[in-house]
Amino acid sequence: MDVHAEICRAIDQYKEKAVSLSHQIHEKPEPKFQEHFAAGLLGGAARELGLPVETAVGGLATAFRAEFGNGSGPTVAILAEYDALPNGHSCGHNLIACAALSAVVGLKNGAKNLPGKIVFLGTPAEEGGGGKIILLDKGVLKGVDAAMMAHPFHGEACTMPALATRHLHLSFQGKASHAAAAPWDGASALSAVIQTFQSVDAARLHIRDGARIHGIIINGGQAVNIIPEKTECQFLVRGRTSKYTLEIADRVLRCAEAAALATGTRMSHEVIGGYKNMINNRAMALHYAALSESLGVPSPEAAPDSPSGSTDMGDVSHVMPAIHPIFQVAKRGEGSCHEDAFVKYTDSEYGYAAMIRVAKALAMTAYDLLANPALLKAAKDEFAQRQES
Ligand SMILES: [Zn+2]
């Protein structure tokens, strides 16, 4: 039997366990940086495979790392996410986690004499915490030649044109006064927030296609009969490249500064975080797509302008060749990531079947990157020629 078939057989043999673990994570949704149950479960499963598991890597309590294989060959990392949103596993990270674990099982139990090393990396807080950025900064991905993960979605694609983000928190300091008896003594921080949103809306015409600016008012004032003294809002700015996203964020800040000037208030801001855009490594992605097709499900390249979210895997893709294919667990119109309606699909028979299929395509891609120097070279050459963005 060839190695691919052995890998797939090992994954099939583990299916019941993988589904049970994924279901348990789904039943106990944990927000960013609080994923103690999920990290413990996945680390425990890796230990059961005989892997030495390092916990709290990079100083993150809910991160873990396990590696195995032949140290003289190249290294491929398979990344697991397992954080949830306030409405549960509406992004299906329980499926990501156990697709990654199943891929690791396939490589550990199915591929004898692995021609390189596999790193199984548990990465916390994709939803707004940027766990992968912290792990990159702490050197946890040092020495890794290529990285991969897969994410559930309402469609299938071997690439994901994830947008770069910049998350801004704006505060306006005005002057309180009696709203009826002495409004002329006050300076409204609420007017400043409203003016900011209006100026941002006016700026949209001049912003390139594919970008997004969305914001919320967190604090709109203290009492209806007092001129609002302090207000706060947040904007999430997204663009196709990190560089352009910074330009848009700068424009939002100028709108806020202008609003402060016009209303006689003071504006201060804080950058809460941001992700880089995803550079999809086509050499790896097309290889993954061919393997997915061999399993009966085509995984085409996504159109570069197709609507997409953002991910801290984007930051990984700026450091090494990486892929982030998406796999279908719901039909378009039935529910999309982050919606309440998506939660049931991430704990469904259909979702788990997709998770196992994707685990096989990931595992075979990882094996081929280790076993086929021309494939890894193509991925690395493409990465070296990337447009820095
Ligand atoms: Zn997600």
Tab-separated table of C-alpha atoms and ligand atoms in Angstrom:
chain	number	residue	atom	x	y	z
A	1	MET	CA	0.000	0.000	0.000
A	2	ASP	CA	1.389	3.431	-0.780
A	3	VAL	CA	2.017	6.014	1.896
A	4	HIS	CA	-0.969	8.181	0.939
A	5	ALA	CA	-3.306	5.229	1.350
A	6	GLU	CA	-1.709	4.344	4.707
A	7	ILE	CA	-2.129	7.942	5.903
A	8	CYS	CA	-5.809	7.949	4.923
A	9	ARG	CA	-6.362	4.571	6.562
A	10	ALA	CA	-4.840	5.787	9.842
A	11	ILE	CA	-7.101	8.855	9.753
A	12	ASP	CA	-10.183	6.726	9.094
A	13	GLN	CA	-9.267	4.481	12.020
A	14	TYR	CA	-9.109	7.540	14.286
A	15	LYS	CA	-12.358	9.076	13.016
A	16	GLU	CA	-14.575	8.126	15.960
A	17	LYS	CA	-12.123	9.598	18.454
A	18	ALA	CA	-11.564	12.758	16.373
A	19	VAL	CA	-15.312	13.370	16.079
A	20	SER	CA	-15.782	12.818	19.806
A	21	LEU	CA	-13.016	15.317	20.680
A	22	SER	CA	-14.364	17.889	18.229
A	23	HIS	CA	-17.873	17.460	19.647
A	24	GLN	CA	-16.577	17.930	23.194
A	25	ILE	CA	-14.824	21.164	22.201
A	26	HIS	CA	-18.018	22.304	20.473
A	27	GLU	CA	-20.027	21.614	23.620
A	28	LYS	CA	-17.706	23.696	25.776
A	29	PRO	CA	-16.976	26.895	23.815
A	30	GLU	CA	-14.104	28.888	25.293
A	31	PRO	CA	-13.236	32.461	24.274
A	32	LYS	CA	-9.796	33.669	23.211
A	33	PHE	CA	-6.945	32.849	25.601
A	34	GLN	CA	-9.349	30.862	27.830
A	35	GLU	CA	-9.232	27.624	25.827
A	36	HIS	CA	-7.956	25.486	28.722
A	37	PHE	CA	-10.339	22.581	28.170
A	38	ALA	CA	-9.679	22.373	24.418
A	39	ALA	CA	-5.902	22.756	24.745
A	40	GLY	CA	-5.867	20.059	27.464
A	41	LEU	CA	-7.962	17.703	25.361
A	42	LEU	CA	-5.823	18.134	22.222
A	43	GLY	CA	-2.537	17.973	24.121
A	44	GLY	CA	-3.776	14.817	25.840
A	45	ALA	CA	-4.683	13.251	22.492
A	46	ALA	CA	-1.191	14.061	21.174
A	47	ARG	CA	0.344	12.442	24.271
A	48	GLU	CA	-1.752	9.325	23.676
A	49	LEU	CA	-0.101	9.123	20.262
A	50	GLY	CA	3.242	8.990	22.058
A	51	LEU	CA	4.226	12.565	21.261
A	52	PRO	CA	6.060	14.736	23.773
A	53	VAL	CA	3.824	17.780	24.232
A	54	GLU	CA	5.178	21.127	25.319
A	55	THR	CA	2.476	23.231	26.970
A	56	ALA	CA	2.169	27.004	27.405
A	57	VAL	CA	4.619	27.621	24.547
A	58	GLY	CA	5.428	31.256	23.754
A	59	GLY	CA	4.148	32.212	27.197
A	60	LEU	CA	0.548	31.475	26.179
A	61	ALA	CA	-1.173	29.241	28.731
A	62	THR	CA	-3.427	27.651	26.100
A	63	ALA	CA	-0.831	27.097	23.362
A	64	PHE	CA	0.945	23.771	22.876
A	65	ARG	CA	3.503	22.226	20.554
A	66	ALA	CA	4.392	18.639	19.705
A	67	GLU	CA	6.859	17.466	17.112
A	68	PHE	CA	7.953	14.164	15.681
A	69	GLY	CA	9.767	12.679	12.718
A	70	ASN	CA	13.225	12.886	11.267
A	71	GLY	CA	15.205	15.957	12.297
A	72	SER	CA	17.510	15.836	9.277
A	73	GLY	CA	14.658	16.610	6.850
A	74	PRO	CA	12.484	19.693	6.440
A	75	THR	CA	9.742	20.686	8.896
A	76	VAL	CA	6.056	21.258	8.208
A	77	ALA	CA	3.703	22.721	10.828
A	78	ILE	CA	0.020	21.819	11.072
A	79	LEU	CA	-1.836	24.454	13.048
A	80	ALA	CA	-4.897	23.986	15.240
A	81	GLU	CA	-7.283	26.729	16.358
A	82	TYR	CA	-9.888	26.054	19.068
A	83	ASP	CA	-11.201	29.357	20.421
A	84	ALA	CA	-14.893	30.223	20.237
A	85	LEU	CA	-16.973	33.381	19.863
A	86	PRO	CA	-19.572	34.671	22.342
A	87	ASN	CA	-22.258	32.752	20.400
A	88	GLY	CA	-20.364	29.445	20.585
A	89	HIS	CA	-18.396	27.641	17.879
A	90	SER	CA	-19.895	29.790	15.144
A	91	CYS	CA	-16.524	29.794	13.367
A	92	GLY	CA	-16.049	26.033	13.681
A	93	HIS	CA	-12.607	26.081	15.263
A	94	ASN	CA	-13.511	22.734	16.864
A	95	LEU	CA	-13.362	21.331	13.316
A	96	ILE	CA	-10.037	23.069	12.595
A	97	ALA	CA	-8.552	21.565	15.762
A	98	CYS	CA	-9.557	17.996	15.023
A	99	ALA	CA	-8.776	18.220	11.304
A	100	ALA	CA	-5.245	19.193	12.366
A	101	LEU	CA	-5.114	16.460	15.019
A	102	SER	CA	-6.389	13.850	12.545
A	103	ALA	CA	-3.786	14.929	9.982
A	104	VAL	CA	-1.123	14.491	12.660
A	105	VAL	CA	-2.510	11.030	13.481
A	106	GLY	CA	-2.336	10.100	9.791
A	107	LEU	CA	1.301	11.159	9.561
A	108	LYS	CA	2.285	9.574	12.880
A	109	ASN	CA	0.532	6.238	12.422
A	110	GLY	CA	0.349	5.997	8.639
A	111	ALA	CA	3.730	7.213	7.395
A	112	LYS	CA	6.622	5.073	8.511
A	113	ASN	CA	10.071	6.652	8.213
A	114	LEU	CA	8.788	10.180	7.837
A	115	PRO	CA	11.332	12.040	5.638
A	116	GLY	CA	11.207	15.159	7.837
A	117	LYS	CA	9.547	16.651	10.881
A	118	ILE	CA	5.933	17.502	11.663
A	119	VAL	CA	5.066	20.183	14.211
A	120	PHE	CA	1.548	20.041	15.690
A	121	LEU	CA	0.937	23.537	16.995
A	122	GLY	CA	-1.996	24.639	19.121
A	123	THR	CA	-2.610	28.324	18.418
A	124	PRO	CA	-4.994	30.195	20.763
A	125	ALA	CA	-7.092	33.279	20.215
A	126	GLU	CA	-7.503	33.605	16.461
A	127	GLU	CA	-10.662	35.606	17.145
A	128	GLY	CA	-9.142	38.964	17.930
A	129	GLY	CA	-6.219	37.866	20.098
A	130	GLY	CA	-3.640	37.177	17.405
A	131	GLY	CA	-2.231	34.101	19.113
A	132	LYS	CA	-0.166	33.169	16.067
A	133	ILE	CA	1.470	36.602	16.016
A	134	ILE	CA	2.594	36.114	19.624
A	135	LEU	CA	3.887	32.612	18.819
A	136	LEU	CA	5.770	33.984	15.786
A	137	ASP	CA	7.281	36.763	17.894
A	138	LYS	CA	8.354	34.269	20.569
A	139	GLY	CA	10.109	32.109	17.963
A	140	VAL	CA	7.804	29.112	18.365
A	141	LEU	CA	7.670	28.681	14.561
A	142	LYS	CA	11.429	29.010	14.088
A	143	GLY	CA	12.865	26.368	11.803
A	144	VAL	CA	9.505	25.555	10.220
A	145	ASP	CA	9.656	25.405	6.414
A	146	ALA	CA	5.927	25.542	5.633
A	147	ALA	CA	2.671	25.837	7.572
A	148	MET	CA	-0.910	24.790	6.979
A	149	MET	CA	-4.378	24.647	8.460
A	150	ALA	CA	-7.915	24.456	7.086
A	151	HIS	CA	-11.039	26.382	8.067
A	152	PRO	CA	-14.759	25.508	7.752
A	153	PHE	CA	-16.869	27.785	5.587
A	154	HIS	CA	-19.960	27.808	3.382
A	155	GLY	CA	-17.884	26.956	0.335
A	156	GLU	CA	-14.786	25.072	-0.745
A	157	ALA	CA	-11.503	26.654	-1.882
A	158	CYS	CA	-7.806	25.848	-1.658
A	159	THR	CA	-6.934	29.528	-1.173
A	160	MET	CA	-8.457	32.242	0.989
A	161	PRO	CA	-7.960	35.922	0.114
A	162	ALA	CA	-8.055	36.974	3.785
A	163	LEU	CA	-7.850	40.724	4.287
A	164	ALA	CA	-5.361	42.565	6.460
A	165	THR	CA	-6.844	44.336	9.500
A	166	ARG	CA	-6.130	47.231	11.822
A	167	HIS	CA	-8.252	47.530	14.970
A	168	LEU	CA	-8.533	51.061	16.375
A	169	HIS	CA	-9.972	52.292	19.666
A	170	LEU	CA	-10.801	56.011	19.703
A	171	SER	CA	-11.603	58.128	22.784
A	172	PHE	CA	-12.973	61.665	22.775
A	173	GLN	CA	-12.689	63.939	25.772
A	174	GLY	CA	-15.193	66.789	25.806
A	175	LYS	CA	-16.582	69.049	28.520
A	176	ALA	CA	-19.719	68.273	30.498
A	177	SER	CA	-22.359	70.883	31.158
A	178	HIS	CA	-26.108	71.094	31.802
A	179	ALA	CA	-27.706	70.203	28.467
A	180	ALA	CA	-30.519	72.752	28.895
A	181	ALA	CA	-29.246	75.390	31.309
A	182	ALA	CA	-25.713	75.813	29.964
A	183	PRO	CA	-25.053	73.831	26.735
A	184	TRP	CA	-22.750	76.664	25.578
A	185	ASP	CA	-20.352	75.758	28.368
A	186	GLY	CA	-19.991	72.183	27.134
A	187	ALA	CA	-18.120	70.423	24.325
A	188	SER	CA	-19.887	67.269	23.123
A	189	ALA	CA	-17.781	64.150	22.819
A	190	LEU	CA	-20.849	62.486	21.263
A	191	SER	CA	-20.908	65.025	18.432
A	192	ALA	CA	-17.265	64.142	17.812
A	193	VAL	CA	-18.066	60.439	17.485
A	194	ILE	CA	-21.028	61.093	15.171
A	195	GLN	CA	-18.931	63.438	13.034
A	196	THR	CA	-16.190	60.808	12.834
A	197	PHE	CA	-18.605	58.185	11.478
A	198	GLN	CA	-20.007	60.684	8.961
A	199	SER	CA	-16.557	61.670	7.739
A	200	VAL	CA	-15.543	58.021	7.429
A	201	ASP	CA	-18.662	57.367	5.352
A	202	ALA	CA	-17.804	60.314	3.112
A	203	ALA	CA	-14.291	58.905	2.656
A	204	ARG	CA	-15.519	55.504	1.465
A	205	LEU	CA	-15.874	56.655	-2.153
A	206	HIS	CA	-12.138	57.273	-2.283
A	207	ILE	CA	-11.136	53.934	-0.844
A	208	ARG	CA	-10.097	51.044	-3.086
A	209	ASP	CA	-12.336	48.074	-3.817
A	210	GLY	CA	-12.178	45.204	-1.395
A	211	ALA	CA	-11.496	47.353	1.643
A	212	ARG	CA	-13.847	47.443	4.613
A	213	ILE	CA	-14.329	49.935	7.437
A	214	HIS	CA	-16.783	48.991	10.164
A	215	GLY	CA	-17.206	50.543	13.563
A	216	ILE	CA	-19.260	50.609	16.744
A	217	ILE	CA	-19.890	53.214	19.438
A	218	ILE	CA	-18.923	51.728	22.778
A	219	ASN	CA	-19.732	54.675	24.978
A	220	GLY	CA	-22.053	57.374	23.675
A	221	GLY	CA	-22.390	59.532	26.762
A	222	GLN	CA	-23.310	59.369	30.408
A	223	ALA	CA	-26.768	60.925	30.805
A	224	VAL	CA	-29.244	62.439	28.383
A	225	ASN	CA	-29.362	65.745	30.253
A	226	ILE	CA	-25.598	66.219	30.372
A	227	ILE	CA	-23.483	67.245	27.382
A	228	PRO	CA	-21.438	64.044	26.877
A	229	GLU	CA	-17.988	64.448	28.355
A	230	LYS	CA	-16.382	61.188	27.270
A	231	THR	CA	-17.151	58.830	24.379
A	232	GLU	CA	-15.410	55.875	22.809
A	233	CYS	CA	-15.730	53.996	19.544
A	234	GLN	CA	-13.860	51.301	17.682
A	235	PHE	CA	-13.157	50.745	14.021
A	236	LEU	CA	-11.951	47.639	12.283
A	237	VAL	CA	-10.285	48.606	9.033
A	238	ARG	CA	-9.542	45.956	6.426
A	239	GLY	CA	-7.772	45.975	3.098
A	240	ARG	CA	-6.197	43.607	0.596
A	241	THR	CA	-2.682	44.415	1.781
A	242	SER	CA	-1.258	45.345	5.168
A	243	LYS	CA	0.333	48.439	3.660
A	244	TYR	CA	-2.923	49.771	2.232
A	245	THR	CA	-4.797	48.905	5.436
A	246	LEU	CA	-2.439	51.198	7.360
A	247	GLU	CA	-3.247	53.973	4.878
A	248	ILE	CA	-6.992	53.520	5.447
A	249	ALA	CA	-6.497	53.433	9.230
A	250	ASP	CA	-4.577	56.701	8.958
A	251	ARG	CA	-7.488	58.217	7.049
A	252	VAL	CA	-9.931	57.122	9.782
A	253	LEU	CA	-7.688	58.765	12.366
A	254	ARG	CA	-7.650	61.991	10.361
A	255	CYS	CA	-11.488	61.909	10.249
A	256	ALA	CA	-11.462	61.582	14.053
A	257	GLU	CA	-8.915	64.387	14.495
A	258	ALA	CA	-11.019	66.649	12.276
A	259	ALA	CA	-14.128	65.794	14.290
A	260	ALA	CA	-12.303	66.638	17.521
A	261	LEU	CA	-11.174	69.964	16.081
A	262	ALA	CA	-14.699	70.799	14.908
A	263	THR	CA	-16.307	69.943	18.242
A	264	GLY	CA	-13.699	71.389	20.576
A	265	THR	CA	-12.893	67.984	22.057
A	266	ARG	CA	-9.668	65.973	22.335
A	267	MET	CA	-9.130	62.681	20.544
A	268	SER	CA	-6.759	59.948	21.591
A	269	HIS	CA	-6.380	56.522	20.034
A	270	GLU	CA	-4.969	53.109	20.658
A	271	VAL	CA	-4.160	50.380	18.148
A	272	ILE	CA	-5.651	47.215	19.618
A	273	GLY	CA	-4.139	44.921	17.018
A	274	GLY	CA	-4.177	43.859	13.423
A	275	TYR	CA	-3.591	40.912	11.117
A	276	LYS	CA	-1.697	40.727	7.865
A	277	ASN	CA	-3.341	39.663	4.626
A	278	MET	CA	-3.041	36.017	3.652
A	279	ILE	CA	-0.407	35.254	1.025
A	280	ASN	CA	-1.718	31.954	-0.307
A	281	ASN	CA	1.149	29.759	-1.453
A	282	ARG	CA	-0.154	28.475	-4.774
A	283	ALA	CA	2.373	25.645	-5.103
A	284	MET	CA	1.061	24.188	-1.853
A	285	ALA	CA	-2.568	25.159	-2.436
A	286	LEU	CA	-2.789	23.568	-5.887
A	287	HIS	CA	-1.134	20.419	-4.555
A	288	TYR	CA	-3.715	20.334	-1.764
A	289	ALA	CA	-6.471	20.925	-4.353
A	290	ALA	CA	-5.351	17.966	-6.454
A	291	LEU	CA	-5.366	15.723	-3.390
A	292	SER	CA	-8.790	17.021	-2.349
A	293	GLU	CA	-10.078	16.242	-5.815
A	294	SER	CA	-8.624	12.735	-5.554
A	295	LEU	CA	-10.817	12.364	-2.441
A	296	GLY	CA	-13.850	13.348	-4.494
A	297	VAL	CA	-14.207	17.056	-3.660
A	298	PRO	CA	-12.741	19.756	-5.926
A	299	SER	CA	-11.202	22.668	-4.031
A	300	PRO	CA	-10.777	25.477	-6.582
A	301	GLU	CA	-8.731	28.624	-6.144
A	302	ALA	CA	-10.860	31.438	-4.692
A	303	ALA	CA	-11.236	34.542	-6.847
A	304	PRO	CA	-8.830	37.136	-5.426
A	305	ASP	CA	-11.734	39.558	-4.924
A	306	SER	CA	-14.147	37.097	-3.327
A	307	PRO	CA	-15.506	38.263	0.042
A	308	SER	CA	-13.395	37.075	2.910
A	309	GLY	CA	-12.634	37.632	6.555
A	310	SER	CA	-9.253	37.983	8.194
A	311	THR	CA	-6.991	35.634	10.120
A	312	ASP	CA	-3.729	35.655	12.035
A	313	MET	CA	-2.646	32.868	9.652
A	314	GLY	CA	-2.027	35.857	7.366
A	315	ASP	CA	0.874	36.850	9.602
A	316	VAL	CA	2.286	33.321	9.369
A	317	SER	CA	2.008	33.503	5.558
A	318	HIS	CA	4.307	36.549	5.541
A	319	VAL	CA	7.029	34.533	7.314
A	320	MET	CA	6.882	31.181	5.516
A	321	PRO	CA	4.967	29.444	2.705
A	322	ALA	CA	1.484	28.766	4.063
A	323	ILE	CA	-2.010	27.671	3.085
A	324	HIS	CA	-5.407	28.172	4.691
A	325	PRO	CA	-7.903	26.244	2.541
A	326	ILE	CA	-11.575	26.522	3.402
A	327	PHE	CA	-13.945	23.566	3.424
A	328	GLN	CA	-17.674	23.456	3.120
A	329	VAL	CA	-19.781	22.513	6.122
A	330	ALA	CA	-22.873	24.576	5.232
A	331	LYS	CA	-24.495	25.675	2.002
A	332	ARG	CA	-24.429	29.320	0.963
A	333	GLY	CA	-27.489	31.027	2.418
A	334	GLU	CA	-27.871	28.540	5.271
A	335	GLY	CA	-25.326	30.216	7.486
A	336	SER	CA	-21.898	31.775	7.357
A	337	CYS	CA	-19.043	31.921	9.840
A	338	HIS	CA	-19.805	33.948	12.985
A	339	GLU	CA	-23.590	33.678	12.504
A	340	ASP	CA	-25.724	31.851	15.081
A	341	ALA	CA	-27.031	29.632	12.277
A	342	PHE	CA	-23.504	28.316	11.589
A	343	VAL	CA	-23.115	26.786	15.078
A	344	LYS	CA	-25.131	23.651	14.279
A	345	TYR	CA	-23.129	22.923	11.112
A	346	THR	CA	-19.867	22.824	13.025
A	347	ASP	CA	-21.253	19.895	15.046
A	348	SER	CA	-22.938	17.970	12.258
A	349	GLU	CA	-22.379	14.658	10.535
A	350	TYR	CA	-21.716	16.535	7.292
A	351	GLY	CA	-19.224	18.828	9.044
A	352	TYR	CA	-17.350	15.927	10.605
A	353	ALA	CA	-17.182	14.051	7.291
A	354	ALA	CA	-15.663	17.180	5.728
A	355	MET	CA	-13.230	17.491	8.664
A	356	ILE	CA	-11.929	13.949	8.096
A	357	ARG	CA	-11.618	14.443	4.331
A	358	VAL	CA	-9.722	17.701	4.814
A	359	ALA	CA	-7.438	16.060	7.397
A	360	LYS	CA	-6.447	13.531	4.731
A	361	ALA	CA	-5.711	16.208	2.109
A	362	LEU	CA	-3.677	18.225	4.657
A	363	ALA	CA	-1.732	15.166	5.842
A	364	MET	CA	-0.898	14.024	2.311
A	365	THR	CA	0.157	17.571	1.368
A	366	ALA	CA	2.394	17.734	4.438
A	367	TYR	CA	3.904	14.334	3.626
A	368	ASP	CA	4.577	15.336	0.025
A	369	LEU	CA	6.278	18.549	1.153
A	370	LEU	CA	8.655	16.420	3.237
A	371	ALA	CA	9.114	13.659	0.671
A	372	ASN	CA	9.258	15.671	-2.540
A	373	PRO	CA	12.069	18.275	-2.488
A	374	ALA	CA	10.818	19.799	-5.766
A	375	LEU	CA	7.442	20.617	-4.210
A	376	LEU	CA	8.972	22.296	-1.157
A	377	LYS	CA	11.424	24.148	-3.386
A	378	ALA	CA	8.544	25.417	-5.562
A	379	ALA	CA	6.724	26.618	-2.429
A	380	LYS	CA	9.857	28.339	-1.119
A	381	ASP	CA	10.757	29.914	-4.465
A	382	GLU	CA	7.238	31.294	-4.761
A	383	PHE	CA	7.447	32.637	-1.205
A	384	ALA	CA	10.790	34.313	-1.957
A	385	GLN	CA	9.251	36.091	-4.951
A	386	ARG	CA	6.148	37.302	-3.081
A	387	GLN	CA	5.153	40.926	-3.324
A	388	GLU	CA	5.793	42.407	0.108
A	389	SER	CA	2.510	43.939	1.046
B	1	ZN	ZN	-12.433	31.297	12.280
